[in-house]
Coordinates of C-alpha atoms in Angstrom, one line a residue:
M1371 CA 24.4 -10.3 -20.3
G1372 CA 23.9 -7.8 -23.1
R1373 CA 25.6 -4.4 -23.5
L1374 CA 22.7 -2.6 -21.8
G1375 CA 22.9 -4.9 -18.8
K1376 CA 26.6 -4.2 -18.4
I1377 CA 26.1 -0.4 -18.7
L1378 CA 23.3 -0.5 -16.0
L1379 CA 25.4 -2.6 -13.7
V1380 CA 28.3 -0.1 -14.0
C1381 CA 25.9 2.8 -13.4
I1382 CA 24.4 1.2 -10.3
C1383 CA 27.8 0.5 -8.8
C1384 CA 28.8 4.2 -9.4
V1385 CA 25.6 5.4 -7.6
V1386 CA 25.9 3.0 -4.7
L1387 CA 29.5 3.6 -3.9
P1388 CA 29.7 6.8 -1.8
A1389 CA 32.1 9.5 -2.6
K1390 CA 33.2 10.4 0.9
A1391 CA 35.0 8.1 3.2
N1392 CA 32.9 9.0 6.3
E1393 CA 29.7 8.0 4.4
S1394 CA 31.1 4.6 3.4
A1395 CA 28.9 2.7 5.7
L1396 CA 25.5 3.9 4.4
I1397 CA 23.5 4.1 1.2
T1398 CA 21.1 7.0 1.6
A1399 CA 18.2 8.5 -0.3
S1400 CA 16.0 11.6 0.3
G1401 CA 12.3 11.8 -0.1
F1402 CA 10.0 14.8 0.0
G1403 CA 6.3 15.3 0.9
T1404 CA 4.1 18.3 1.3
T1405 CA 0.6 19.1 2.3
D1406 CA -1.6 22.2 1.7
L1407 CA -2.9 23.7 5.0
S1408 CA -5.8 25.2 3.1
I1409 CA -7.1 21.7 2.5
I1410 CA -5.9 19.9 5.6
K1411 CA -6.7 22.1 8.6
I1412 CA -5.2 20.1 11.4
K1413 CA -1.4 20.7 11.5
A1414 CA -0.6 17.3 13.1
Q1415 CA -2.5 15.4 10.4
A1416 CA -0.9 17.5 7.6
T1417 CA 2.5 16.8 9.1
M1418 CA 1.9 13.1 9.3
M1419 CA 0.6 13.0 5.7
A1420 CA 3.6 14.9 4.4
R1421 CA 5.9 12.6 6.4
R1422 CA 4.4 9.5 5.0
A1423 CA 4.7 10.8 1.4
A1424 CA 8.4 11.7 2.1
I1425 CA 9.1 8.2 3.5
V1426 CA 7.5 6.5 0.5
D1427 CA 9.4 8.8 -1.9
A1428 CA 12.7 8.0 -0.1
Q1429 CA 12.0 4.3 -0.1
R1430 CA 11.5 4.5 -3.9
N1431 CA 14.7 6.5 -4.4
L1432 CA 16.6 4.0 -2.2
S1433 CA 15.2 1.1 -4.2
E1434 CA 16.3 2.8 -7.4
Q1435 CA 19.9 3.0 -6.2
I1436 CA 20.0 -0.6 -5.0
K1437 CA 17.9 -2.4 -7.6
G1438 CA 17.9 -0.1 -10.6
V1439 CA 15.2 1.5 -12.7
R1440 CA 13.5 0.1 -15.8
L1441 CA 13.1 2.8 -18.4
T1442 CA 10.8 2.3 -21.3
G1443 CA 9.9 4.7 -24.1
G1444 CA 7.8 5.0 -27.2
T1445 CA 7.3 7.4 -30.0
T1446 CA 4.2 7.5 -32.3
M1447 CA 4.5 9.2 -35.7
E1448 CA 1.7 10.3 -38.0
E1449 CA 2.4 11.7 -41.4
Y1450 CA 6.1 11.9 -40.7
E1451 CA 5.7 14.0 -37.6
I1452 CA 5.9 12.9 -34.0
S1453 CA 2.4 12.9 -32.5
S1454 CA 3.3 11.6 -29.1
D1455 CA 6.5 10.8 -27.2
V1456 CA 6.2 8.8 -23.9
V1457 CA 8.9 7.8 -21.4
A1458 CA 8.1 5.9 -18.3
T1459 CA 10.1 4.5 -15.4
R1460 CA 9.3 1.6 -13.1
V1461 CA 10.9 0.3 -9.9
K1462 CA 10.1 -3.2 -8.6
S1463 CA 11.9 -4.0 -5.4
L1464 CA 11.6 -5.6 -2.0
L1465 CA 13.2 -3.1 0.4
T1466 CA 14.2 -4.6 3.7
G1467 CA 16.3 -3.2 6.5
A1468 CA 15.9 0.5 5.6
F1469 CA 15.6 3.0 8.4
E1470 CA 14.9 6.7 8.8
H1471 CA 18.2 8.4 9.1
K1472 CA 17.1 12.1 9.2
Q1473 CA 14.0 14.1 9.1
I1474 CA 13.5 17.9 8.4
I1475 CA 10.1 19.5 8.8
T1476 CA 9.5 22.9 7.3
E1477 CA 6.3 24.9 8.1
G1478 CA 5.2 27.6 5.7
E1479 CA 2.2 29.9 5.8
Q1480 CA 0.1 27.6 3.7
S1481 CA 2.0 24.3 3.6
I1482 CA 4.1 21.8 5.6
S1483 CA 7.0 20.1 3.9
V1484 CA 8.9 17.1 5.2
E1485 CA 12.2 15.7 3.9
V1486 CA 13.1 12.2 5.1
V1487 CA 16.5 10.5 4.5
M1488 CA 16.3 6.7 4.5
A1489 CA 19.4 4.6 4.8
I1490 CA 20.7 1.0 4.6
C1491 CA 23.9 -0.1 6.2
L1492 CA 26.7 -1.4 4.1
N1493 CA 28.8 -2.5 7.1
N1494 CA 28.7 -2.1 10.9
E1495 CA 31.3 0.7 11.2
L1496 CA 29.0 3.6 12.2
P1497 CA 27.3 3.6 15.6
V1498 CA 23.8 3.7 13.9
C1499 CA 24.7 0.5 12.1
K1500 CA 26.0 -1.5 15.1
N1501 CA 22.8 -3.5 15.7
R1502 CA 21.5 -3.5 12.1
L1503 CA 21.9 -6.1 9.3
T1504 CA 24.1 -5.0 6.4
L1505 CA 22.9 -4.9 2.8
Q1506 CA 24.8 -8.1 2.0
Q1507 CA 23.3 -9.9 5.1
L1508 CA 19.8 -8.7 4.1
Q1509 CA 20.3 -10.0 0.5
S1510 CA 21.5 -13.4 1.7
F1511 CA 18.5 -13.6 4.0
I1512 CA 16.0 -12.8 1.2
E1513 CA 17.7 -15.3 -1.2
N1514 CA 17.4 -18.0 1.5
Q1515 CA 13.7 -17.3 2.0
Q1516 CA 12.8 -17.8 -1.7
P1517 CA 11.6 -21.3 -2.7

């Protein structure tokens, strides 16, 4: 494992391990979605669209914490000056066992915003985790399914 791999591993461990003792059983990530009521006239539909966007955003953020992020960048120079600078991120992950932990819906005059918190259990200490598989159990299950 190269130096970069060790640095990423340390950073992922720092992100995954929670700071507070009462949060030690969950890895959580928030996601946000919004819809414009001037475009989507039906409030129920606008709420569902914002909620779906928030769930997908939260799932991506949760995957980033568990699996990590691939960061690539490039700089193009012409005549000794930077002509373009590009940085891109990519997350490739199989997310299993995540569940919606919390949802907040905010209605404004022209928009509906939804925040969703997704979670994965690290252990079975919290009541919400009693009947759920832990992250370690899920990873073992996934590894056993691969040929």
